[in-house]
Every structure is written in C-alpha cells, then in structure tokens.
Tab-separated table of C-alpha atoms (C1' of nucleotides) in Angstrom:
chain	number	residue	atom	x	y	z
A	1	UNK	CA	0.349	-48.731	20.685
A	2	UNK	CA	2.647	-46.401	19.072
A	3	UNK	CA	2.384	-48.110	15.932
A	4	UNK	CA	-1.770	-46.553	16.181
A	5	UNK	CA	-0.246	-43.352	17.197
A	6	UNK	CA	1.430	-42.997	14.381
A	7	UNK	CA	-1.696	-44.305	12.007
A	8	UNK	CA	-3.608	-41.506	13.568
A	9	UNK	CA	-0.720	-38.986	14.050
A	10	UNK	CA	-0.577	-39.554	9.653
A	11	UNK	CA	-4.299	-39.498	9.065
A	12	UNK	CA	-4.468	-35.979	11.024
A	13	UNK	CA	-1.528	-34.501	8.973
A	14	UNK	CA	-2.748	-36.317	5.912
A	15	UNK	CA	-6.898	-35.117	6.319
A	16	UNK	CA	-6.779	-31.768	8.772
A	17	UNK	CA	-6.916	-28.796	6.015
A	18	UNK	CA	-7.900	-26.333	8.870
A	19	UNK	CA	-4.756	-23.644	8.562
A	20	UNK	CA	-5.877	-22.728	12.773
A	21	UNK	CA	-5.525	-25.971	13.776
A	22	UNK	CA	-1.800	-27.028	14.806
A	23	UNK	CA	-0.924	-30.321	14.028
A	24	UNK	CA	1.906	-30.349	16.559
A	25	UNK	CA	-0.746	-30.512	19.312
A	26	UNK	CA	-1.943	-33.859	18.275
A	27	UNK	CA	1.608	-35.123	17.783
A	28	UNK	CA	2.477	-33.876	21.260
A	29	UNK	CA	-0.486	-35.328	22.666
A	30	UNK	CA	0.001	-38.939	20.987
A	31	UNK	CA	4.099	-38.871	22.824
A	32	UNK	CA	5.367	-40.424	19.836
A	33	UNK	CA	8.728	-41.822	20.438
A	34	UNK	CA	12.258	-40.748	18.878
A	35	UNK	CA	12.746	-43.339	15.958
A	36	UNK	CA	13.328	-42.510	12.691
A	37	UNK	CA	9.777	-42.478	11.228
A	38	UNK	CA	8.359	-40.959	14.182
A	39	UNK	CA	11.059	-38.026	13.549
A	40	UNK	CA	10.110	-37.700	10.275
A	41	UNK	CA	6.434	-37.809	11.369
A	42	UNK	CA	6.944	-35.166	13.568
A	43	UNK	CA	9.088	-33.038	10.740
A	44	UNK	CA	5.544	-33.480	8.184
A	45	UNK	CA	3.842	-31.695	11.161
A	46	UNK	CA	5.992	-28.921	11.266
A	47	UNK	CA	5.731	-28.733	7.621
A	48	UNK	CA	1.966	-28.629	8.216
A	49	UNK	CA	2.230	-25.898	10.651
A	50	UNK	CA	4.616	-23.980	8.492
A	51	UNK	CA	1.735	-24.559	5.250
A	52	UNK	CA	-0.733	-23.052	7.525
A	53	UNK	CA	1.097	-20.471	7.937
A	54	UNK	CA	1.655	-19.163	4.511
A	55	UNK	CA	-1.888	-19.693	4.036
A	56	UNK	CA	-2.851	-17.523	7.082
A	57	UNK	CA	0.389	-15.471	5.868
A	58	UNK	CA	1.527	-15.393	9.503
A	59	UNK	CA	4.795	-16.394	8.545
A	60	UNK	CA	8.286	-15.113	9.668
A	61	UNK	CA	12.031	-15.444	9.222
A	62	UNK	CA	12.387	-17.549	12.268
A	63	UNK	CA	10.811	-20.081	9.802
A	64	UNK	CA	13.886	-20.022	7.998
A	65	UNK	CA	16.016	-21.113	10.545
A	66	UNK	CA	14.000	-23.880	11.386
A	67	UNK	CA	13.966	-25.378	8.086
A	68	UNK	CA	17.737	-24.970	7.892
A	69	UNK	CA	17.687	-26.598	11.152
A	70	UNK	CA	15.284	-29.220	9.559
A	71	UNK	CA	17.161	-30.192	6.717
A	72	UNK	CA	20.622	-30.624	9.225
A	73	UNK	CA	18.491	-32.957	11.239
A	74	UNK	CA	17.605	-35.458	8.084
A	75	UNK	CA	21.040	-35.072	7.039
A	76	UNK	CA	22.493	-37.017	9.965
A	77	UNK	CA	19.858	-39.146	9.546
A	78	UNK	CA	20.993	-39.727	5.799
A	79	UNK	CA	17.343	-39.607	4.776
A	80	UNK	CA	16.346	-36.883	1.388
A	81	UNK	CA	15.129	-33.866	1.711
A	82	UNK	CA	11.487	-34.083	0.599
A	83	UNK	CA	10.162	-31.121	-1.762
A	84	UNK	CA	7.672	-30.233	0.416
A	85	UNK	CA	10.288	-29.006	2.750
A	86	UNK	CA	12.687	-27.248	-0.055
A	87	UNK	CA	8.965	-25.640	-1.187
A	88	UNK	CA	8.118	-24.233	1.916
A	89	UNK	CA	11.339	-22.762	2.611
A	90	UNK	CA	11.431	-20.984	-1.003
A	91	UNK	CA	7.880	-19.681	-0.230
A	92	UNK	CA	8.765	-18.485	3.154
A	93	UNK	CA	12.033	-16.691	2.326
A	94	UNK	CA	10.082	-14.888	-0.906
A	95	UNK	CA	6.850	-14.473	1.452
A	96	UNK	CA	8.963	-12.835	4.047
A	97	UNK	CA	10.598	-10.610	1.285
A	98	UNK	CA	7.925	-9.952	-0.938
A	99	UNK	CA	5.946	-8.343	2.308
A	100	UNK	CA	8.372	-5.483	2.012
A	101	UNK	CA	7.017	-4.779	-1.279
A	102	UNK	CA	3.624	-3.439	-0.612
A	103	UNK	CA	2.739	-0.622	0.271
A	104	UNK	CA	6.401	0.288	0.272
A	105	UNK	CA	8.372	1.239	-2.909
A	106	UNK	CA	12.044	-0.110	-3.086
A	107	UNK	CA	13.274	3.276	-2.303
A	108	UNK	CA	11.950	2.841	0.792
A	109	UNK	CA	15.153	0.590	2.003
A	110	UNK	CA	13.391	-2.305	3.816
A	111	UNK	CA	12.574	-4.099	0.474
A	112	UNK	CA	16.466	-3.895	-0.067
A	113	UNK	CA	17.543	-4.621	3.631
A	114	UNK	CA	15.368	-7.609	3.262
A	115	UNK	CA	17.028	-8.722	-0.137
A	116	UNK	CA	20.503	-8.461	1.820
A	117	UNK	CA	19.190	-10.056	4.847
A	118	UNK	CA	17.632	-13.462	3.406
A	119	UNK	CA	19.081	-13.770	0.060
A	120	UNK	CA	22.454	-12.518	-0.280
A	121	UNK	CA	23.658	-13.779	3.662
A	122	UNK	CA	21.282	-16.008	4.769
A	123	UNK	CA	20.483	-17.949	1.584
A	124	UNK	CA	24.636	-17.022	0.462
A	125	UNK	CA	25.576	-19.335	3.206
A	126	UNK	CA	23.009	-21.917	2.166
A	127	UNK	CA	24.566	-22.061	-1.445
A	128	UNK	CA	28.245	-22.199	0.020
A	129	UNK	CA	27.424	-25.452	1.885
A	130	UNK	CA	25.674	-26.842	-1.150
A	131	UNK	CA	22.323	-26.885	0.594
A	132	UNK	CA	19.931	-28.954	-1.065
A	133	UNK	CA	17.258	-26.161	0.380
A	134	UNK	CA	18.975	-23.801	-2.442
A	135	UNK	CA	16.443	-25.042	-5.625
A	136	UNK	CA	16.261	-23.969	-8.966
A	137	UNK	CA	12.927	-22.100	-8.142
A	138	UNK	CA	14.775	-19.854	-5.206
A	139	UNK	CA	17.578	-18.858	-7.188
A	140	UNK	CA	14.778	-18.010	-9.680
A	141	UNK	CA	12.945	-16.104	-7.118
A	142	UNK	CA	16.361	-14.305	-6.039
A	143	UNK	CA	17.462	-13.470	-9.379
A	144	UNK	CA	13.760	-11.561	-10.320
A	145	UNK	CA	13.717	-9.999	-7.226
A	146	UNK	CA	17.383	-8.758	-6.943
A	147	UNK	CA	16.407	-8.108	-10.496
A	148	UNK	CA	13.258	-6.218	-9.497
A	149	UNK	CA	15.099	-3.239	-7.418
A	150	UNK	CA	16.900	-1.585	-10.293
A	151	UNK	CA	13.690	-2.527	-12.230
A	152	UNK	CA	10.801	-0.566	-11.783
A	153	UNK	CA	8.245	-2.313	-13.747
A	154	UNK	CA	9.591	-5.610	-12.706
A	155	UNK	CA	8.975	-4.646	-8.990
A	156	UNK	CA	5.535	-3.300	-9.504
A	157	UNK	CA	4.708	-5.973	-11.458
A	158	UNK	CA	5.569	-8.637	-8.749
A	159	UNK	CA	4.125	-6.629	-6.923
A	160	UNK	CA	0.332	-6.427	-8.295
A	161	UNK	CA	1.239	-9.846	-8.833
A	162	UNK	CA	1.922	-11.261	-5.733
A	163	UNK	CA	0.215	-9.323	-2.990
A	164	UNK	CA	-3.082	-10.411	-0.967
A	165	UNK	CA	-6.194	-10.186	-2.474
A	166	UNK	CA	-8.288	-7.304	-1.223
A	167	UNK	CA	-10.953	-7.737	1.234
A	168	UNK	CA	-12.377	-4.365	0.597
A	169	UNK	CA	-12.665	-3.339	-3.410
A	170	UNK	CA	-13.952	-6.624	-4.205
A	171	UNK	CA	-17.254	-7.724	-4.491
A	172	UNK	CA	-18.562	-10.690	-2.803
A	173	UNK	CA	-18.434	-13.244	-5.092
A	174	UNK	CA	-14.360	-12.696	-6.105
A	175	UNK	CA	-13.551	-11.847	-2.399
A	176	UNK	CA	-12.725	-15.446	-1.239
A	177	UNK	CA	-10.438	-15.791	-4.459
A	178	UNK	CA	-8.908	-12.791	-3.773
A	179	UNK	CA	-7.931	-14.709	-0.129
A	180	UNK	CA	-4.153	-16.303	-0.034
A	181	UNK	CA	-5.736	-19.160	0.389
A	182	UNK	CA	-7.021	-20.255	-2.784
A	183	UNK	CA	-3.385	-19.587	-4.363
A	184	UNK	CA	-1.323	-21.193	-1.464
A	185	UNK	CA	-3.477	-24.107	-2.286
A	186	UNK	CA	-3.837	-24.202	-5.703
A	187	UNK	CA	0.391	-23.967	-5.534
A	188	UNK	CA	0.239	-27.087	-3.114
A	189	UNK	CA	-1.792	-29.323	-5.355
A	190	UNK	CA	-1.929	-28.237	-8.935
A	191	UNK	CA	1.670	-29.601	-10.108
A	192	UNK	CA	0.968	-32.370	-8.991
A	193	UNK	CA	-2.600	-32.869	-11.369
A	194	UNK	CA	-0.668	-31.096	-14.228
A	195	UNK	CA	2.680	-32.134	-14.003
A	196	UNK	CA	5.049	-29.235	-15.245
A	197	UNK	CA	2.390	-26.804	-13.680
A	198	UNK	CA	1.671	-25.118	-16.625
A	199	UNK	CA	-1.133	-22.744	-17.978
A	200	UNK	CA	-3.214	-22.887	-14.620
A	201	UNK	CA	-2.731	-20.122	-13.372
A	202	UNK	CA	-5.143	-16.956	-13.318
A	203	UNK	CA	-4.572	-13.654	-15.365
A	204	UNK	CA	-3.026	-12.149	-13.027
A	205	UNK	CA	0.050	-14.830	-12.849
A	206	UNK	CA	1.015	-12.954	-16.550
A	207	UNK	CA	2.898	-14.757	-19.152
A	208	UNK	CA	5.634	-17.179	-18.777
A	209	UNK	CA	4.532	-18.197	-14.810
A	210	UNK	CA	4.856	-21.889	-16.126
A	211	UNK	CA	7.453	-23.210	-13.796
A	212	UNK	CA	6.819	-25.573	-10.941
A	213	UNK	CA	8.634	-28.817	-10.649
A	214	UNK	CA	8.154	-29.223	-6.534
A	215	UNK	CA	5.033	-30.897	-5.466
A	216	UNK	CA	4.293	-28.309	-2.989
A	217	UNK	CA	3.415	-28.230	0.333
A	218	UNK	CA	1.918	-31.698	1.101
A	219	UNK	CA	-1.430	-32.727	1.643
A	220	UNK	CA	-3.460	-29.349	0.932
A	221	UNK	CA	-6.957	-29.452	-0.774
A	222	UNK	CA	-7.840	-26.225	-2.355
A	223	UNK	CA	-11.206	-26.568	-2.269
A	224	UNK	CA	-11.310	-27.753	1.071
A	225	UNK	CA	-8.651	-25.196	2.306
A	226	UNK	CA	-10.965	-21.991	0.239
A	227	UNK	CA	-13.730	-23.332	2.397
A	228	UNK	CA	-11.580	-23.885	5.320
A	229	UNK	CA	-10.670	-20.739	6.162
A	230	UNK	CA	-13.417	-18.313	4.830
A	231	UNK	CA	-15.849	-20.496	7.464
A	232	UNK	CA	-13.063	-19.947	9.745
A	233	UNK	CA	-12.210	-16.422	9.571
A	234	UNK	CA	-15.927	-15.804	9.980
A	235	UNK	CA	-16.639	-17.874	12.697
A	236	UNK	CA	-13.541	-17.164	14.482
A	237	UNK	CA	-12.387	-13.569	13.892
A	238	UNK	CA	-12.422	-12.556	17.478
A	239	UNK	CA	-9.942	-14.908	18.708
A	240	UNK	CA	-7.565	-14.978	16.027
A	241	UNK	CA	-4.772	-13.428	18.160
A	242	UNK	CA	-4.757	-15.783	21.177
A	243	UNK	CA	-4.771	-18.667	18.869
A	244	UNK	CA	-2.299	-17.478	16.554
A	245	UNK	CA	0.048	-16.854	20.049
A	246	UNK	CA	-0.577	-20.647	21.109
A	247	UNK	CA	0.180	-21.958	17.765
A	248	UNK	CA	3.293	-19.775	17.554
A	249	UNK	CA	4.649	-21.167	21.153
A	250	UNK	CA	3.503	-24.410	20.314
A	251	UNK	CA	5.843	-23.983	17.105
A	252	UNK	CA	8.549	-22.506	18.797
A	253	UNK	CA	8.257	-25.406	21.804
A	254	UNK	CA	8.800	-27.697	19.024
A	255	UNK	CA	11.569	-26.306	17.446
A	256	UNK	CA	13.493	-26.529	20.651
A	257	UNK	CA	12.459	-30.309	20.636
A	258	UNK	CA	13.681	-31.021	17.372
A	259	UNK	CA	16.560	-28.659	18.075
A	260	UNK	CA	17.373	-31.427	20.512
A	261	UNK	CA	18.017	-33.873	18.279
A	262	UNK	CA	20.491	-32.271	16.501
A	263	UNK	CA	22.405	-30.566	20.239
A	264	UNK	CA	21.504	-32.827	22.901
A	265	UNK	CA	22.386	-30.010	24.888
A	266	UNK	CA	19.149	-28.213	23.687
A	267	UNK	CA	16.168	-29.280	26.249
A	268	UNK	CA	12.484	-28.724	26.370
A	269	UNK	CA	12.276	-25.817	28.541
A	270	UNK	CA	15.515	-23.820	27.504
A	271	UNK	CA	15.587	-21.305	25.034
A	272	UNK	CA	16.490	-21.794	21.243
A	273	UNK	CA	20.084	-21.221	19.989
A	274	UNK	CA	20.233	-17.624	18.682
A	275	UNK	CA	20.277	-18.892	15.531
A	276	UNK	CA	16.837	-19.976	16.254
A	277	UNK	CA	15.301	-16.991	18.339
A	278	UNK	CA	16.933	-14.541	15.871
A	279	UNK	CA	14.031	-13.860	13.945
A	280	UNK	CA	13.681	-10.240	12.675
A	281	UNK	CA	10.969	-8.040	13.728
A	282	UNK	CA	9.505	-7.808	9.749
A	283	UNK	CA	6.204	-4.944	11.559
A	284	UNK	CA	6.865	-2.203	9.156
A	285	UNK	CA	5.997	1.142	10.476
A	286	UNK	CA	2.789	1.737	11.328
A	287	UNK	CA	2.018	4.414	9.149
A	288	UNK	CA	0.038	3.995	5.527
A	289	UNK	CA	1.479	5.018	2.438
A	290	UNK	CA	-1.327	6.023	-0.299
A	291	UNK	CA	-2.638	4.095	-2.675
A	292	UNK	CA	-1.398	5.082	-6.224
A	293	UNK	CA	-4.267	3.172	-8.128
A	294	UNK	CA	-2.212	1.038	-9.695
A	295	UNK	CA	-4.713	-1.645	-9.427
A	296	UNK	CA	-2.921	-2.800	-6.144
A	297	UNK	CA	-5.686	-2.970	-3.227
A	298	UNK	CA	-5.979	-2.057	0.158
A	299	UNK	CA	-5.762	-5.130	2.448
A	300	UNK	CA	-7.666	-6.984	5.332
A	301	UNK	CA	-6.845	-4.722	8.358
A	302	UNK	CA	-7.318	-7.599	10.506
A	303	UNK	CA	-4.278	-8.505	12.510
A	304	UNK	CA	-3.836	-12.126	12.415
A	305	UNK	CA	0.373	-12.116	13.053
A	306	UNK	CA	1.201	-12.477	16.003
A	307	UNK	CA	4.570	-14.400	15.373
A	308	UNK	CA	5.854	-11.000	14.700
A	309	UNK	CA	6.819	-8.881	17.052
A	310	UNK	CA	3.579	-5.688	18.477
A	311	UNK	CA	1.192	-7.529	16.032
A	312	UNK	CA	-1.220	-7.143	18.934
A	313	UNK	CA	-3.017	-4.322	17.831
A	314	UNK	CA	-1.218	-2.778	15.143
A	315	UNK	CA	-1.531	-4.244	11.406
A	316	UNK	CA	1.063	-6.133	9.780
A	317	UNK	CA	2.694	-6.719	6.518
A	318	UNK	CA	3.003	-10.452	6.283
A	319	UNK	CA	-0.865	-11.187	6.023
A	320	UNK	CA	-0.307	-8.939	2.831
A	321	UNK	CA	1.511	-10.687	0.783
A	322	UNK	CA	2.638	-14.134	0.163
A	323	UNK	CA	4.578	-16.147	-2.482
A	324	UNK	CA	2.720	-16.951	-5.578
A	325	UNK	CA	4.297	-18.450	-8.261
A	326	UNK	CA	7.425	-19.448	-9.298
A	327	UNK	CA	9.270	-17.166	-11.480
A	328	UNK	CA	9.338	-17.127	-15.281
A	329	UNK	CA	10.991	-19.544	-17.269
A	330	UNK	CA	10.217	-20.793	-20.486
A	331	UNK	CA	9.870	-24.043	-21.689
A	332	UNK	CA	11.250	-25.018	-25.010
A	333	UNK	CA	8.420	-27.089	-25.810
A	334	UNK	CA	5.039	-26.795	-25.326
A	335	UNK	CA	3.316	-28.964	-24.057
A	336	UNK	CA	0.516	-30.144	-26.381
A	337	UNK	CA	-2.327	-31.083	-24.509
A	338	UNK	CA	-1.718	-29.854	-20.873
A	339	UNK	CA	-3.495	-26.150	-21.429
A	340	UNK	CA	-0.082	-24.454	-22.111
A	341	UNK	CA	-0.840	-22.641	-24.903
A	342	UNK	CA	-2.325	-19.680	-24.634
A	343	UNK	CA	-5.251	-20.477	-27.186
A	344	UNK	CA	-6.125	-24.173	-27.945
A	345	UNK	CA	-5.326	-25.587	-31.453
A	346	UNK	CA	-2.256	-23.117	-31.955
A	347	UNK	CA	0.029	-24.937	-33.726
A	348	UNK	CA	3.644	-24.755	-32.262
A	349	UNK	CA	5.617	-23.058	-35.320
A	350	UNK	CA	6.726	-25.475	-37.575
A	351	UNK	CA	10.666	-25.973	-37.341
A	352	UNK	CA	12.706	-28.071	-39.061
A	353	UNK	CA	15.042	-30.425	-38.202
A	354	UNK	CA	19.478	-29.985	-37.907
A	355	UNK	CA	21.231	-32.657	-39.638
A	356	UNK	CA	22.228	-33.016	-36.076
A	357	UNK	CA	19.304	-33.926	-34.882
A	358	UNK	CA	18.402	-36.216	-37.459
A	359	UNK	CA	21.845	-37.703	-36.968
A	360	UNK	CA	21.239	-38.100	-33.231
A	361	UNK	CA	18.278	-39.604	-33.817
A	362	UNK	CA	18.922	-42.634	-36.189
A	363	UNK	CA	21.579	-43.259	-33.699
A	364	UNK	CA	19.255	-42.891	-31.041
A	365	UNK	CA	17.116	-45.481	-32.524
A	366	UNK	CA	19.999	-47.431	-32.950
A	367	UNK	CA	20.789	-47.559	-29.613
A	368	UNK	CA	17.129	-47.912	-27.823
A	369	UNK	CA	14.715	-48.902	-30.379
A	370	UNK	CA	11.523	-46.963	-30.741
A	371	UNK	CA	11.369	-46.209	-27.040
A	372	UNK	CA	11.073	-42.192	-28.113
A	373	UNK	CA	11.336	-41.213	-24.562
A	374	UNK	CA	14.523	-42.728	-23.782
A	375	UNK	CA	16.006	-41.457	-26.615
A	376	UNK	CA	14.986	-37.894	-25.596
A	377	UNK	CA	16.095	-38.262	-22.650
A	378	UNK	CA	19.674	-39.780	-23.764
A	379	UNK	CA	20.275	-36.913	-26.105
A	380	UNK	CA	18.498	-33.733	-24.093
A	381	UNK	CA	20.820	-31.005	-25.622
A	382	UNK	CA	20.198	-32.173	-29.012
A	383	UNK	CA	16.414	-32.513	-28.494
A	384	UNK	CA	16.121	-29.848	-26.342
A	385	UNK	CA	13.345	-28.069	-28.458
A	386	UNK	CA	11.434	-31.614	-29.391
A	387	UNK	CA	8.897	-34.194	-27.939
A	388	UNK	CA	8.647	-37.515	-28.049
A	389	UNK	CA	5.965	-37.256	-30.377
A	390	UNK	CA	7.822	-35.092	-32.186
A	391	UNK	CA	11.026	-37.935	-32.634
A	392	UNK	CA	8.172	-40.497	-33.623
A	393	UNK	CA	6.952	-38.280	-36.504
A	394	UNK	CA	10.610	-37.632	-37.693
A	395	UNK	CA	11.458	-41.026	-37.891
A	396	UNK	CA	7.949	-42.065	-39.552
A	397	UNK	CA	9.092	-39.792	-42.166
A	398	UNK	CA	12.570	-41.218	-41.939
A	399	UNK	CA	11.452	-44.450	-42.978
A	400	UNK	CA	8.786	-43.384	-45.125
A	401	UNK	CA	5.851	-45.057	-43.116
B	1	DT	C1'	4.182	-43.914	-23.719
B	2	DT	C1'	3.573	-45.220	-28.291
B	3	DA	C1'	1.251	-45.866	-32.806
B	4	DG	C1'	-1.292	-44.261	-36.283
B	5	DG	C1'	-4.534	-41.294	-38.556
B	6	DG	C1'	-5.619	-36.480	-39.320
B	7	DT	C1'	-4.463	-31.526	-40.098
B	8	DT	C1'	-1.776	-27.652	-41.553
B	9	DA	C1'	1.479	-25.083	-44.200
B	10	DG	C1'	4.742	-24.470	-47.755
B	11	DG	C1'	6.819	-25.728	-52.181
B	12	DC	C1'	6.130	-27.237	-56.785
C	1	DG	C1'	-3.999	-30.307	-56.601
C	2	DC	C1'	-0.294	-33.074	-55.002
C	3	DC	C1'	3.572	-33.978	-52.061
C	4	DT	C1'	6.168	-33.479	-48.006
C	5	DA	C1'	7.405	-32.213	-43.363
C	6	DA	C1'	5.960	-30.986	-39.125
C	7	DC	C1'	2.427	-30.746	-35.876
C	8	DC	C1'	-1.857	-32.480	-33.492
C	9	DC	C1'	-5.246	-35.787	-31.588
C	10	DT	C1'	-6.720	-39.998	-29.722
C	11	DA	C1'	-6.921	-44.828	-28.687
C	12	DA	C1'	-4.670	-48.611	-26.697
DNA sequence: TTAGGGTTAGGC
DNA sequence: GCCTAACCCTAA
C-alpha cells in the first residue's frame, strides 16, 4: 500500500503546478513511512512548497535554515544533494536580500544589514564547512550584490532588474508577464530545454545574464504555472491570508518532522531548534518611499506574506521582489545555434589558432581519435575559447581534407 | 556528436 | 579571382 502512496505522493509533486496548494498536505495525508525514498519523497515536497513560494514571493529566511537543515539530513544519509535543492536555496537567500532593494536605496542600511546577515555569516559558515549548498551561481550572486553597495548603477540596475512586475502601470495584456511567476518558471524549466540557459531571457535580463547550469526548481511548467496563478489570484484574492497561514504552519510542522530525523530529540509537537525558529522579521517599515521614475514600478499592494511577521494587514517587501537570473558571466564561446548571439548569422570573430593549440590538438587526436569532444574536454585550458566544431575544422585543414 | 558542404574574410 | 583559414549550417 505504501508502495501506491508513494506512486501518487510522486504524481502530485510531479503534476500539481498550483503555487496555493501545499504538497505537504497530501504527503501527510498518505503517512508515508521513514525509509529512504520516502524521506527523500517527502524532501521533493518541501522543495515544492519552498518553489511555490518564490513564485508567490512569500518567502523568508527561515527557508534558509531549513535547507541547511535539508542538506545535513541527506548527508547522513550519504545520498547527493540534488540541484533543485542548491537552486532554491540560492534563490531564496538573493530573494530574501534583493527585497531590501526596492523601494529602499542602500543608504538606507537594511539592504546592507541583510548582505551581513545572509551572505557574509550565514552563507560564511556555509563556505567554511564546504557546503555543497555554496554554488558557483551564489557566490556569483554575493559577489554582484556585495559589489552592488559601493556601486550605484550596479544596485539600481539589479534593481529594475530584478523587482516584481507592476500590477498597476501596466496594461492588461503585459500585466501577467510582469507577475513573478512567469520568470520563477521560466528559471525552473528553461535550462533544462536550452542547456547552458542562454539568450532566453527578456530585455530586461540585459547583457551577459547567460549563466544557468542548475536545472531549477523541479517540476514547474511555465505555462501552466502563468495560468496557474493569474486564475488563482483572481478567484482567490480574498482568502489569500488564511491560506498562506496554513501553508506556512503546515511548512513549519514539517520542518520539525524532518528536524526529527536529524535530533531524535526533536518531536512533532515541540518547537523548532532556534536555529530553525530564528527567522528574521524581513516587514520593512511601513512607510513608502517615492517613486523616482526610474522605470521601477509601484507594486501589487496585496498582502499575500504572511510567513513574515504583521503581514496581516500591512504590505510587505518579499512579494516585491524575487531572484531572477543568475549573475553575469561570460562564456568564451558562443554557442552557435542555441540563440546566444545577440543577432542571428553574426559570425563569432575570426581568431586564429596558438601553436599551442594546434600542438594540443594533433596530440589530442593522437590520443582519442576524432572524438572532438573528448579531446575538448581533455585539454579545457587550451581550448578554452573553441568548440568541437571548431577542433574538427582545424584538423580538416590540418590534413588538408 | 560528427562529417561534410557552404560562407565569409583577409591576403596575394 | 583564387587560396586559405576560420566560422556556420545541416543531415545522419
């Protein structure tokens, strides 16, 4: 029986796209057991939960925690890390940072008490225990941001860049795109149907946003998610805040479960470690700061927080903002026919090949044939700046064929 | 992923 | 205009 518990406990994770519907309920309901797979089925629901969140930006730091808490759990079970989980704790600790951002200016002190807060203690720790949570897209994220409050154009430009679409200045037919939800999404899914994520994003993603090894969040259809929660938020407006409070005791109910497999001494029914329960209060002051017409937009006034703390009535910050992108970086090669350039048929600019390079490639050849790939791949420094293709047509010429 | 034909750009 | 090297496209 628990075997179909767990066939339907994977077909609700793996088909629900509703961001108001808590998966944990289900996985409560079916009383899976405590095995191994059942643990990590229960983990994919959190991961769910933690999805919807970001796309109903009702995220918090207390998310944090139980990743960390997450990723000690699979540890002693010696099972990986999967990238789902190291994506949703980057997007959560740059969500939870980049909320600070808007309306405020980094004068303003809570942008910077947040940057000390998650990244240089929190995530510091992380890196000192060689976390496998600490990826090359967070220490991205930390160096633009840390980068971004001595930088003034830097910070307003993650800022315009990375804040929620207005509900307001929009016209109908862009106001659904201008939702979280649509970006969240797209994030989840695209690297996967592109590969190295590159040239899908909009305009407003700016040049060199071409990073994204992680396969997101699992499971998330964009256009089903877009549809999801516009019908949603419609239908459901009134209620948002008692649901929201279920799904964040539900969450927090669960943490203490899987808290429990990590300190037996942690029971249903008792409170969360500090560790857990130590979640900041992120509710900025109430008051507005003006618009400055930089193209930034005034945002949904709707409350839909409530796992921070007086969300009740007042607005919040975190249904503001939410990660994007991954930061910059730029690749060395471009990738011919995955939409990376920014015009189609530009030629890449013709450069010509080291003796090096030539040298590492008859030996490459040598040593693996014609298999291009693997000879790429055996000699990455020296072919840092070529493709396969690119070793083929050398060694055509080579050879004279 | 690879092979092979086509295109482009620069030198002569 | 021809040659060459590098880049691009597409079929298998």
């Amino acid at each position: 029986m628990e075997v179909i518990d767990q066939w339907v406990a994977e077909f609700f994770l793996l088909r629900q796209h509703n961001p108001r519907a808590s998966p944990i309920n289900l996985i409560s309901a079916l009383k899976l057991g405590d095995s191994s797979d059942c643990i990590k089925l229960k983990i994919s629901s959190v991961l769910r939960d933690i999805s919807n969140s970001l796309i109903r930006g009702t995220i918090d730091e207390g998310m944090l925690d139980l990743l960390e808490i997450l990723e000690k759990l699979l540890l002693q079970q010696h099972s990986l890390l999967m990238d789902s989980h190291k994506s949703a704790y980057c997007w959560t600790a740059t969500e939870c940072t980049l909320r600070f951002m808007w309306p405020m200016f980094a004068s303003d002190g809570l942008f910077t008490d947040a940057l000390e807060r998650i990244w240089t203690k929190r995530i510091g720790i992380l890196k000192e225990s060689g976390s496998d949570l600490v990826t090359c897209d967070l220490l991205k994220w930390e160096s633009d941001l840390k980068k971004a409050l001595g930088d003034p154009e830097l910070y307003q430009r993650i800022r315009e860049t990375n804040i929620r679409g207005d509900q307001s200045d929009v016209d109908e037919s862009t106001r659904r795109f201008g939702s979280d939800t649509i970006d969240i999404a797209n994030e989840a899914r695209g690297e996967r149907e592109d590969g190295n994520g590159i040239g899908r994003d909009n305009a407003n993603d700016g040049e060199g946003m071409e990073c994204l090894e992680n396969d997101g969040i699992d499971n998330v259809n964009a256009a089903d998610e877009e549809h999801t929660v516009s019908a949603q938020d419609q239908e459901h407006e009134p209620s948002l805040d008692k649901g929201d409070e279920m799904a964040a005791r539900e969450l927090k109910e669960y943490l203490v479960e899987i808290q429990g497999h990590i300190d037996p001494s942690t029971r249903q029914g008792e409170e969360p470690n500090s560790a857990i329960d130590h979640s900041v209060d992120v509710t900025p002051p109430p008051t507005r700061v003006n618009r400055t017409g930089t193209g930034c937009q005034d945002h949904n006034e709707a409350s839909d927080n409530v796992n921070e703390k007086g969300s009740d009535s007042q607005e919040t910050w975190s249904s503001r903002v939410r990660p994007r992108r991954p930061t910059p970086v730029t690749l060395s090669v471009s990738p011919l026919k995955k939409g990376g350039l920014a015009k189609p048929h530009v030629r890449r600019p013709k450069k010509f090949w080291k003796p090096e390079e030539v040298e590492a490639l008859r030996e490459g050849v040598k040593e693996y044939g014609k298999s291009w790939k693997d000879i790429k791949n055996g000699n990455p420094t020296v072919f840092a700046e070529r493709t396969e293709v690119d070793l083929k047509d050398k060694w055509r010429n080579l050879v004279g064929g």
